[in-house]
mmCIF file of C-alpha atoms and ligand atoms in Angstrom:
data_model
loop_
_atom_site.group_PDB
_atom_site.id
_atom_site.type_symbol
_atom_site.label_atom_id
_atom_site.label_comp_id
_atom_site.label_asym_id
_atom_site.label_seq_id
_atom_site.Cartn_x
_atom_site.Cartn_y
_atom_site.Cartn_z
ATOM 1 C CA MET A 280 31.360 -32.525 12.715
ATOM 2 C CA PRO A 281 28.374 -30.947 10.930
ATOM 3 C CA THR A 282 28.955 -27.769 8.951
ATOM 4 C CA ILE A 283 26.663 -24.989 7.752
ATOM 5 C CA THR A 284 26.194 -25.507 4.023
ATOM 6 C CA ARG A 285 23.377 -23.197 2.962
ATOM 7 C CA ILE A 286 21.585 -20.156 4.378
ATOM 8 C CA GLU A 287 18.362 -18.711 2.969
ATOM 9 C CA VAL A 288 17.201 -15.219 3.981
ATOM 10 C CA TYR A 289 13.717 -13.871 3.241
ATOM 11 C CA LYS A 290 11.945 -10.552 3.581
ATOM 12 C CA PHE A 291 9.085 -11.892 5.630
ATOM 13 C CA ASN A 292 6.079 -9.585 5.251
ATOM 14 C CA ILE A 293 2.872 -10.220 7.128
ATOM 15 C CA PRO A 294 -0.071 -7.832 6.698
ATOM 16 C CA LEU A 295 -1.735 -6.569 9.873
ATOM 17 C CA GLN A 296 -5.481 -6.536 10.435
ATOM 18 C CA ALA A 297 -5.201 -2.800 11.197
ATOM 19 C CA PRO A 298 -2.306 -0.373 11.775
ATOM 20 C CA VAL A 299 -1.022 -0.261 15.382
ATOM 21 C CA THR A 300 0.088 2.950 17.105
ATOM 22 C CA ILE A 301 2.390 3.464 20.081
ATOM 23 C CA ALA A 302 3.871 6.702 21.478
ATOM 24 C CA ILE A 303 6.754 6.788 18.988
ATOM 25 C CA GLY A 304 5.046 5.756 15.746
ATOM 26 C CA THR A 305 2.659 3.585 13.745
ATOM 27 C CA ILE A 306 3.280 0.325 11.882
ATOM 28 C CA GLU A 307 1.118 -0.900 9.005
ATOM 29 C CA GLU A 308 2.686 -4.253 8.228
ATOM 30 C CA ALA A 309 5.073 -6.644 9.981
ATOM 31 C CA ARG A 310 8.214 -6.355 7.840
ATOM 32 C CA ASN A 311 10.378 -9.067 9.342
ATOM 33 C CA ILE A 312 13.260 -11.212 8.154
ATOM 34 C CA LEU A 313 13.410 -14.984 8.168
ATOM 35 C CA VAL A 314 16.623 -17.011 8.207
ATOM 36 C CA LYS A 315 16.897 -20.702 7.398
ATOM 37 C CA ILE A 316 20.244 -22.377 8.176
ATOM 38 C CA HIS A 317 20.931 -25.802 6.594
ATOM 39 C CA THR A 318 23.680 -28.219 7.636
ATOM 40 C CA SER A 319 25.709 -30.964 5.996
ATOM 41 C CA ASP A 320 23.456 -33.521 7.785
ATOM 42 C CA GLY A 321 20.335 -32.275 6.002
ATOM 43 C CA VAL A 322 18.995 -30.624 9.174
ATOM 44 C CA TYR A 323 17.842 -27.007 9.204
ATOM 45 C CA GLY A 324 16.933 -24.367 11.772
ATOM 46 C CA VAL A 325 14.674 -21.342 11.305
ATOM 47 C CA GLY A 326 14.842 -17.917 12.939
ATOM 48 C CA GLU A 327 12.830 -14.711 12.670
ATOM 49 C CA GLY A 328 13.742 -11.121 13.457
ATOM 50 C CA ALA A 329 11.170 -8.330 13.732
ATOM 51 C CA PRO A 330 12.983 -4.989 13.328
ATOM 52 C CA PHE A 331 11.009 -2.255 15.098
ATOM 53 C CA TRP A 332 12.933 0.609 13.564
ATOM 54 C CA MET A 333 12.030 3.389 16.008
ATOM 55 C CA ILE A 334 13.359 1.270 18.861
ATOM 56 C CA VAL A 335 16.242 -0.846 17.557
ATOM 57 C CA GLY A 336 17.447 1.365 14.680
ATOM 58 C CA GLU A 337 17.163 -1.446 12.128
ATOM 59 C CA THR A 338 14.755 -1.707 9.206
ATOM 60 C CA GLN A 339 13.837 -4.746 7.170
ATOM 61 C CA ALA A 340 16.139 -3.468 4.408
ATOM 62 C CA SER A 341 19.109 -3.001 6.745
ATOM 63 C CA ALA A 342 18.542 -6.363 8.465
ATOM 64 C CA TYR A 343 18.273 -8.064 5.059
ATOM 65 C CA ALA A 344 21.493 -6.400 3.871
ATOM 66 C CA VAL A 345 23.587 -7.313 6.921
ATOM 67 C CA SER A 346 22.154 -10.847 6.829
ATOM 68 C CA TYR A 347 24.037 -11.426 3.575
ATOM 69 C CA ASP A 348 27.329 -10.695 5.329
ATOM 70 C CA PHE A 349 26.313 -12.771 8.357
ATOM 71 C CA ALA A 350 25.441 -15.710 6.099
ATOM 72 C CA LYS A 351 28.851 -15.481 4.362
ATOM 73 C CA LEU A 352 30.567 -15.527 7.773
ATOM 74 C CA LEU A 353 28.716 -18.609 8.998
ATOM 75 C CA ILE A 354 29.019 -20.836 5.931
ATOM 76 C CA GLY A 355 31.391 -23.735 6.667
ATOM 77 C CA LYS A 356 31.229 -23.254 10.455
ATOM 78 C CA ASN A 357 30.100 -25.869 12.972
ATOM 79 C CA PRO A 358 26.489 -24.873 13.811
ATOM 80 C CA LEU A 359 26.736 -26.511 17.244
ATOM 81 C CA ASP A 360 29.475 -24.063 18.226
ATOM 82 C CA LEU A 361 26.853 -21.477 19.220
ATOM 83 C CA GLU A 362 29.407 -19.406 21.098
ATOM 84 C CA GLY A 363 31.773 -19.311 18.118
ATOM 85 C CA CYS A 364 29.051 -18.612 15.529
ATOM 86 C CA ILE A 365 27.483 -15.761 17.493
ATOM 87 C CA ALA A 366 30.853 -14.309 18.513
ATOM 88 C CA SER A 367 31.843 -14.157 14.842
ATOM 89 C CA LEU A 368 28.766 -12.001 14.069
ATOM 90 C CA ASP A 369 29.474 -9.725 17.054
ATOM 91 C CA ARG A 370 33.144 -9.353 16.096
ATOM 92 C CA TYR A 371 32.211 -8.456 12.531
ATOM 93 C CA LEU A 372 29.459 -5.887 13.198
ATOM 94 C CA ALA A 373 28.391 -3.859 16.230
ATOM 95 C CA GLY A 374 24.695 -3.412 17.009
ATOM 96 C CA ASN A 375 22.047 -4.881 14.675
ATOM 97 C CA PRO A 376 20.480 -7.031 17.420
ATOM 98 C CA THR A 377 17.363 -7.939 15.443
ATOM 99 C CA ALA A 378 19.250 -9.344 12.448
ATOM 100 C CA LYS A 379 21.550 -11.179 14.873
ATOM 101 C CA SER A 380 18.547 -12.562 16.761
ATOM 102 C CA ALA A 381 17.211 -14.248 13.611
ATOM 103 C CA PHE A 382 20.531 -16.114 13.158
ATOM 104 C CA ASP A 383 20.779 -16.906 16.879
ATOM 105 C CA MET A 384 17.221 -18.315 16.843
ATOM 106 C CA ALA A 385 17.938 -20.504 13.814
ATOM 107 C CA LEU A 386 21.140 -21.792 15.467
ATOM 108 C CA TYR A 387 19.315 -22.628 18.719
ATOM 109 C CA ASP A 388 16.566 -24.347 16.721
ATOM 110 C CA LEU A 389 19.273 -26.445 15.052
ATOM 111 C CA ALA A 390 21.060 -27.208 18.323
ATOM 112 C CA ALA A 391 17.805 -28.423 19.904
ATOM 113 C CA LYS A 392 17.039 -30.534 16.820
ATOM 114 C CA TYR A 393 20.505 -32.132 17.042
ATOM 115 C CA ALA A 394 19.953 -32.747 20.769
ATOM 116 C CA GLN A 395 16.487 -34.142 19.917
ATOM 117 C CA MET A 396 14.864 -31.923 22.510
ATOM 118 C CA PRO A 397 12.292 -29.159 22.556
ATOM 119 C CA LEU A 398 14.079 -25.814 22.917
ATOM 120 C CA TYR A 399 12.893 -25.233 26.499
ATOM 121 C CA GLN A 400 14.692 -28.443 27.481
ATOM 122 C CA LEU A 401 17.901 -27.432 25.695
ATOM 123 C CA LEU A 402 17.701 -24.189 27.702
ATOM 124 C CA GLY A 403 17.615 -26.276 30.856
ATOM 125 C CA GLY A 404 13.976 -25.824 31.848
ATOM 126 C CA SER A 405 10.528 -27.319 31.717
ATOM 127 C CA LYS A 406 7.153 -26.709 30.174
ATOM 128 C CA ARG A 407 5.290 -24.206 32.346
ATOM 129 C CA SER A 408 1.940 -22.490 32.061
ATOM 130 C CA ILE A 409 2.321 -19.260 30.106
ATOM 131 C CA VAL A 410 -0.626 -16.897 29.774
ATOM 132 C CA THR A 411 -0.080 -13.826 27.613
ATOM 133 C CA ASP A 412 -1.648 -10.457 28.170
ATOM 134 C CA GLU A 413 -3.220 -8.542 25.255
ATOM 135 C CA THR A 414 -2.187 -5.053 24.211
ATOM 136 C CA ILE A 415 -4.440 -2.062 23.617
ATOM 137 C CA TYR A 416 -2.802 0.445 21.267
ATOM 138 C CA ILE A 417 -3.100 4.232 21.414
ATOM 139 C CA ALA A 418 -6.472 5.618 20.350
ATOM 140 C CA THR A 419 -9.224 7.709 21.943
ATOM 141 C CA PRO A 420 -10.147 6.789 25.533
ATOM 142 C CA GLU A 421 -13.547 5.576 24.275
ATOM 143 C CA ALA A 422 -12.045 3.290 21.603
ATOM 144 C CA MET A 423 -9.493 1.917 24.066
ATOM 145 C CA ALA A 424 -12.252 1.235 26.614
ATOM 146 C CA ALA A 425 -14.227 -0.620 23.931
ATOM 147 C CA ASP A 426 -11.135 -2.763 23.186
ATOM 148 C CA ALA A 427 -10.761 -3.480 26.905
ATOM 149 C CA VAL A 428 -14.349 -4.748 27.089
ATOM 150 C CA LYS A 429 -13.684 -7.212 24.234
ATOM 151 C CA ILE A 430 -10.446 -8.374 25.869
ATOM 152 C CA LYS A 431 -12.201 -8.876 29.205
ATOM 153 C CA GLU A 432 -14.929 -10.911 27.449
ATOM 154 C CA ARG A 433 -12.230 -13.124 25.880
ATOM 155 C CA GLY A 434 -11.012 -13.935 29.403
ATOM 156 C CA ALA A 435 -7.696 -12.081 29.633
ATOM 157 C CA GLU A 436 -5.771 -12.290 32.924
ATOM 158 C CA ALA A 437 -3.846 -9.065 32.252
ATOM 159 C CA ILE A 438 -4.149 -6.158 29.824
ATOM 160 C CA LYS A 439 -1.241 -4.100 28.515
ATOM 161 C CA VAL A 440 -2.131 -0.486 27.681
ATOM 162 C CA LYS A 441 -0.040 1.754 25.450
ATOM 163 C CA LEU A 442 0.270 5.333 26.740
ATOM 164 C CA GLY A 443 2.794 8.142 26.381
ATOM 165 C CA THR A 444 1.111 10.980 24.467
ATOM 166 C CA ASN A 445 0.418 13.463 27.301
ATOM 167 C CA ALA A 446 -0.530 13.221 30.971
ATOM 168 C CA LYS A 447 -4.108 14.462 30.663
ATOM 169 C CA ASP A 448 -5.108 12.140 27.811
ATOM 170 C CA ASP A 449 -3.262 9.178 29.301
ATOM 171 C CA ILE A 450 -5.089 9.519 32.642
ATOM 172 C CA ARG A 451 -8.392 9.722 30.703
ATOM 173 C CA ARG A 452 -7.453 6.530 28.848
ATOM 174 C CA ILE A 453 -6.914 4.495 32.004
ATOM 175 C CA ALA A 454 -9.965 6.057 33.684
ATOM 176 C CA ALA A 455 -12.162 5.133 30.697
ATOM 177 C CA ILE A 456 -10.839 1.560 30.670
ATOM 178 C CA ARG A 457 -11.407 1.139 34.414
ATOM 179 C CA GLU A 458 -14.882 2.634 34.092
ATOM 180 C CA ALA A 459 -15.690 0.106 31.354
ATOM 181 C CA ILE A 460 -14.217 -3.114 32.823
ATOM 182 C CA GLY A 461 -13.901 -2.507 36.565
ATOM 183 C CA HIS A 462 -10.737 -3.021 38.587
ATOM 184 C CA GLU A 463 -10.306 -6.778 38.667
ATOM 185 C CA ILE A 464 -7.981 -7.376 35.700
ATOM 186 C CA PRO A 465 -4.477 -5.952 36.262
ATOM 187 C CA ILE A 466 -3.266 -3.347 33.781
ATOM 188 C CA ARG A 467 0.352 -3.089 32.631
ATOM 189 C CA THR A 468 1.129 0.305 31.157
ATOM 190 C CA ASP A 469 3.767 1.173 28.555
ATOM 191 C CA ALA A 470 4.663 4.775 27.727
ATOM 192 C CA ASN A 471 7.355 3.864 25.143
ATOM 193 C CA GLN A 472 9.573 6.804 26.288
ATOM 194 C CA GLY A 473 6.741 9.289 25.614
ATOM 195 C CA TRP A 474 6.735 11.206 28.900
ATOM 196 C CA ASP A 475 9.058 13.597 30.661
ATOM 197 C CA TYR A 476 9.631 13.073 34.380
ATOM 198 C CA VAL A 477 6.835 15.388 35.555
ATOM 199 C CA SER A 478 4.216 13.865 33.215
ATOM 200 C CA ALA A 479 5.274 10.371 34.220
ATOM 201 C CA LEU A 480 5.000 11.141 37.933
ATOM 202 C CA THR A 481 1.595 12.822 37.434
ATOM 203 C CA VAL A 482 0.135 9.930 35.461
ATOM 204 C CA LEU A 483 1.595 7.118 37.546
ATOM 205 C CA ASN A 484 0.582 8.570 40.908
ATOM 206 C CA THR A 485 -2.937 9.226 39.600
ATOM 207 C CA ILE A 486 -3.458 5.702 38.263
ATOM 208 C CA ALA A 487 -1.530 3.922 41.047
ATOM 209 C CA ASP A 488 -4.657 2.871 42.936
ATOM 210 C CA TRP A 489 -6.341 1.449 39.825
ATOM 211 C CA ASN A 490 -4.674 -1.985 39.894
ATOM 212 C CA VAL A 491 -1.697 -1.072 37.711
ATOM 213 C CA GLU A 492 1.056 -3.728 37.861
ATOM 214 C CA TYR A 493 3.903 -1.658 36.432
ATOM 215 C CA CYS A 494 4.887 0.891 33.795
ATOM 216 C CA GLU A 495 7.301 0.149 30.974
ATOM 217 C CA GLN A 496 9.746 2.799 29.875
ATOM 218 C CA PRO A 497 8.079 6.002 31.174
ATOM 219 C CA VAL A 498 10.956 8.239 29.984
ATOM 220 C CA LYS A 499 13.684 8.177 27.324
ATOM 221 C CA HIS A 500 15.903 5.114 27.073
ATOM 222 C CA TRP A 501 19.046 7.025 28.077
ATOM 223 C CA ASP A 502 17.429 8.810 31.028
ATOM 224 C CA TYR A 503 18.598 6.603 33.907
ATOM 225 C CA LYS A 504 18.460 9.534 36.338
ATOM 226 C CA HIS A 505 14.713 10.011 35.929
ATOM 227 C CA LEU A 506 14.021 6.282 35.799
ATOM 228 C CA ALA A 507 15.692 6.045 39.215
ATOM 229 C CA ARG A 508 13.778 9.073 40.540
ATOM 230 C CA LEU A 509 10.484 7.615 39.321
ATOM 231 C CA ARG A 510 11.313 4.305 40.905
ATOM 232 C CA GLN A 511 11.639 6.176 44.227
ATOM 233 C CA GLN A 512 8.695 8.527 43.841
ATOM 234 C CA ALA A 513 6.040 6.888 41.664
ATOM 235 C CA ARG A 514 3.700 4.419 43.338
ATOM 236 C CA VAL A 515 3.801 2.116 40.279
ATOM 237 C CA PRO A 516 6.794 -0.198 39.718
ATOM 238 C CA ILE A 517 9.041 0.745 36.788
ATOM 239 C CA CYS A 518 10.094 -1.668 34.041
ATOM 240 C CA ALA A 519 12.953 -1.089 31.581
ATOM 241 C CA ASP A 520 12.239 -1.876 27.937
ATOM 242 C CA GLU A 521 13.975 0.466 25.473
ATOM 243 C CA SER A 522 16.739 1.026 28.091
ATOM 244 C CA LEU A 523 17.566 -2.690 28.103
ATOM 245 C CA PHE A 524 19.148 -4.314 25.081
ATOM 246 C CA SER A 525 22.293 -6.115 26.235
ATOM 247 C CA PRO A 526 23.666 -7.881 29.333
ATOM 248 C CA GLN A 527 25.833 -4.772 29.817
ATOM 249 C CA ASP A 528 22.682 -2.589 29.924
ATOM 250 C CA ALA A 529 21.294 -4.924 32.589
ATOM 251 C CA ILE A 530 24.361 -4.351 34.766
ATOM 252 C CA LYS A 531 24.187 -0.575 34.236
ATOM 253 C CA LEU A 532 20.475 -0.422 35.141
ATOM 254 C CA ILE A 533 21.070 -2.493 38.273
ATOM 255 C CA THR A 534 24.027 -0.338 39.310
ATOM 256 C CA ALA A 535 21.913 2.805 38.841
ATOM 257 C CA GLU A 536 19.040 1.208 40.825
ATOM 258 C CA ALA A 537 16.921 2.517 37.967
ATOM 259 C CA VAL A 538 14.079 -0.026 37.626
ATOM 260 C CA ASP A 539 12.086 -2.802 39.330
ATOM 261 C CA TYR A 540 11.616 -5.096 36.311
ATOM 262 C CA PHE A 541 13.231 -5.922 32.957
ATOM 263 C CA ASN A 542 11.388 -6.489 29.690
ATOM 264 C CA ILE A 543 13.515 -8.897 27.630
ATOM 265 C CA LYS A 544 12.907 -9.231 23.884
ATOM 266 C CA LEU A 545 15.000 -11.420 21.617
ATOM 267 C CA SER A 546 14.896 -8.711 18.915
ATOM 268 C CA LYS A 547 16.686 -6.305 21.289
ATOM 269 C CA SER A 548 19.093 -8.686 22.993
ATOM 270 C CA GLY A 549 20.461 -10.181 19.774
ATOM 271 C CA GLY A 550 18.742 -13.481 20.520
ATOM 272 C CA LEU A 551 18.525 -16.247 23.090
ATOM 273 C CA ARG A 552 22.182 -16.362 24.052
ATOM 274 C CA ASN A 553 22.121 -12.813 25.456
ATOM 275 C CA ALA A 554 18.552 -13.147 26.732
ATOM 276 C CA VAL A 555 19.682 -16.017 28.977
ATOM 277 C CA LYS A 556 22.562 -13.864 30.240
ATOM 278 C CA ILE A 557 20.294 -10.857 30.925
ATOM 279 C CA ASN A 558 17.870 -13.041 32.858
ATOM 280 C CA ALA A 559 20.721 -14.524 34.911
ATOM 281 C CA ILE A 560 22.024 -11.051 35.808
ATOM 282 C CA ALA A 561 18.491 -9.947 36.710
ATOM 283 C CA GLU A 562 17.818 -13.010 38.834
ATOM 284 C CA ALA A 563 21.064 -12.513 40.734
ATOM 285 C CA ALA A 564 20.000 -8.915 41.463
ATOM 286 C CA GLY A 565 16.474 -9.887 42.549
ATOM 287 C CA ILE A 566 14.796 -8.441 39.447
ATOM 288 C CA LYS A 567 11.934 -10.346 37.811
ATOM 289 C CA CYS A 568 11.685 -10.335 34.029
ATOM 290 C CA MET A 569 9.002 -10.001 31.444
ATOM 291 C CA ILE A 570 9.195 -11.540 27.987
ATOM 292 C CA GLY A 571 7.999 -9.122 25.317
ATOM 293 C CA CYS A 572 7.645 -9.115 21.559
ATOM 294 C CA MET A 573 7.880 -6.741 18.588
ATOM 295 C CA SER A 574 5.789 -7.878 15.607
ATOM 296 C CA GLU A 575 6.945 -11.484 15.298
ATOM 297 C CA SER A 576 4.825 -14.209 13.744
ATOM 298 C CA ARG A 577 4.053 -17.337 15.723
ATOM 299 C CA LEU A 578 7.535 -18.596 14.743
ATOM 300 C CA GLY A 579 9.440 -15.886 16.606
ATOM 301 C CA ILE A 580 6.874 -16.080 19.393
ATOM 302 C CA SER A 581 7.573 -19.808 19.716
ATOM 303 C CA ALA A 582 11.259 -19.184 20.479
ATOM 304 C CA ASN A 583 10.293 -16.418 22.931
ATOM 305 C CA ALA A 584 7.837 -18.757 24.660
ATOM 306 C CA HIS A 585 10.407 -21.573 25.003
ATOM 307 C CA PHE A 586 12.771 -19.085 26.650
ATOM 308 C CA ALA A 587 10.059 -17.818 29.026
ATOM 309 C CA SER A 588 8.994 -21.352 29.894
ATOM 310 C CA ALA A 589 12.533 -22.537 30.601
ATOM 311 C CA LEU A 590 13.526 -19.677 32.902
ATOM 312 C CA GLN A 591 11.484 -19.319 36.063
ATOM 313 C CA ASN A 592 12.610 -15.760 36.743
ATOM 314 C CA VAL A 593 10.553 -14.733 33.680
ATOM 315 C CA VAL A 594 7.131 -14.073 35.206
ATOM 316 C CA PHE A 595 5.299 -11.597 32.921
ATOM 317 C CA TYR A 596 4.283 -12.652 29.409
ATOM 318 C CA ASP A 597 3.475 -10.304 26.537
ATOM 319 C CA LEU A 598 3.426 -12.632 23.527
ATOM 320 C CA ASP A 599 0.455 -11.284 21.609
ATOM 321 C CA SER A 600 1.901 -9.951 18.323
ATOM 322 C CA PRO A 601 0.251 -12.682 16.161
ATOM 323 C CA PHE A 602 -3.158 -11.363 17.313
ATOM 324 C CA GLU A 603 -2.568 -8.314 15.080
ATOM 325 C CA HIS A 604 -1.626 -10.317 11.989
ATOM 326 C CA ALA A 605 -4.084 -10.779 9.113
ATOM 327 C CA HIS A 606 -2.291 -13.995 8.022
ATOM 328 C CA ASN A 607 -0.884 -16.985 9.872
ATOM 329 C CA PRO A 608 1.718 -18.595 7.590
ATOM 330 C CA ILE A 609 3.267 -20.647 10.431
ATOM 331 C CA LEU A 610 3.119 -24.429 10.693
ATOM 332 C CA GLY A 611 3.604 -26.022 14.121
ATOM 333 C CA GLY A 612 5.037 -23.953 16.956
ATOM 334 C CA VAL A 613 3.125 -22.578 19.891
ATOM 335 C CA TYR A 614 -0.619 -22.166 19.693
ATOM 336 C CA TYR A 615 -3.097 -20.197 21.755
ATOM 337 C CA GLN A 616 -5.678 -22.056 23.829
ATOM 338 C CA ASN A 617 -8.650 -20.194 25.294
ATOM 339 C CA HIS A 618 -7.174 -17.217 23.471
ATOM 340 C CA TYR A 619 -4.421 -16.427 25.986
ATOM 341 C CA GLU A 620 -2.752 -19.677 27.081
ATOM 342 C CA VAL A 621 0.461 -20.165 25.087
ATOM 343 C CA ILE A 622 0.882 -23.895 24.542
ATOM 344 C CA LEU A 623 4.378 -25.153 23.694
ATOM 345 C CA PRO A 624 4.848 -27.993 21.208
ATOM 346 C CA ASP A 625 6.791 -31.170 22.071
ATOM 347 C CA ALA A 626 8.595 -31.173 18.712
ATOM 348 C CA HIS A 627 12.376 -30.849 18.675
ATOM 349 C CA GLY A 628 13.692 -27.304 18.345
ATOM 350 C CA HIS A 629 11.208 -24.448 18.712
ATOM 351 C CA GLY A 630 8.806 -26.518 16.660
ATOM 352 C CA ALA A 631 7.715 -23.850 14.158
ATOM 353 C CA ASP A 632 8.224 -23.568 10.397
ATOM 354 C CA VAL A 633 6.846 -21.374 7.616
ATOM 355 C CA ASP A 634 4.452 -22.513 4.919
ATOM 356 C CA ALA A 635 6.643 -23.000 1.813
ATOM 357 C CA ASP A 636 4.093 -21.498 -0.610
ATOM 358 C CA PHE A 637 3.887 -18.337 1.487
ATOM 359 C CA LEU A 638 7.689 -18.033 1.644
ATOM 360 C CA GLN A 639 8.097 -18.559 -2.091
ATOM 361 C CA ARG A 640 6.367 -15.234 -2.762
ATOM 362 C CA MET A 641 8.887 -13.315 -0.634
ATOM 363 C CA GLU A 642 12.072 -11.645 -1.867
ATOM 364 C CA SER A 643 15.022 -13.802 -0.846
ATOM 365 C CA PHE A 644 18.663 -14.753 -1.378
ATOM 366 C CA VAL A 645 20.713 -17.879 -0.784
ATOM 367 C CA VAL A 646 24.343 -18.202 0.309
ATOM 368 C CA GLU A 647 25.924 -21.606 -0.237
ATOM 369 C CA ALA A 648 29.253 -23.260 0.460
HETATM 370 MG MG1 MG B 1623 7.506 -1.758 25.829
#
């Protein structure tokens, strides 16, 4: 039986090309954590967590701190006992899904390497065509329209637009984008909890005829009542993002008949193990899923893409965070073809690793048996 012998944890900082703004804040740099789990057989797995503090309540510093305790708990354990390893983290500490997702991802990478399979195969699926959308962040309507023109020229099949400041400006944003690029390319909107019910209804019923596929998280994450009312009264389908972390949230949202779609992110769910469960609950309830991202590098995106490829109920793809990064320190993993096609590698595991020279410059610790 293999055992976990050594765990390295890094503060994994990647500069952005420019700051990005959504309704609840601005980020200037991807401040992620990277976890490398080594076994007694000389095999290792790598995982990345991207703590988006306004959403998950974790920072890089908090994720780094709890990772020390997680590493101590896992040393000496059988890495192929995914259930046991992940349950031990959950028993020890509530919450902290992003830090947990980095460990979960590294363990799944290891399990797929032991099975000598790409991760999508370990998850029971196949390699499917995945085309990501590209996100336009909050700015003036004119600047957002100019971004939309560039994205259209690059050949995007769908555009995600960040909204959620106020109804009047948000309607102007979508109007300016439609004016600039026409109506052919579907728009996915995301208010990141920025509206109240009345603003949400006003915006969504104004833009409903402008080829809008759905709206993510129009109101606060706890506000199931207004999510359900919007689902009845807005002419744009509603997608849960910040309301959906765990499999238990999925059951609650379904019971409340609150939304049409789920946006799954490994950084919210605690990793692949729960993401698979959330998707299964959704599928059984007739709810299609989207795979989303925070500010992961191509490494975290690789694990997300394997998940999306394996599970056919995942039909919307928002895997564009590396587009914002000023550096690409990732070796292997998924790559982008014709800008938006996400191509999965055939390597065992998720297939991605980090350039050792880049990692060496990052603050880190090691826990060993
Ligand atoms: Mg969202």
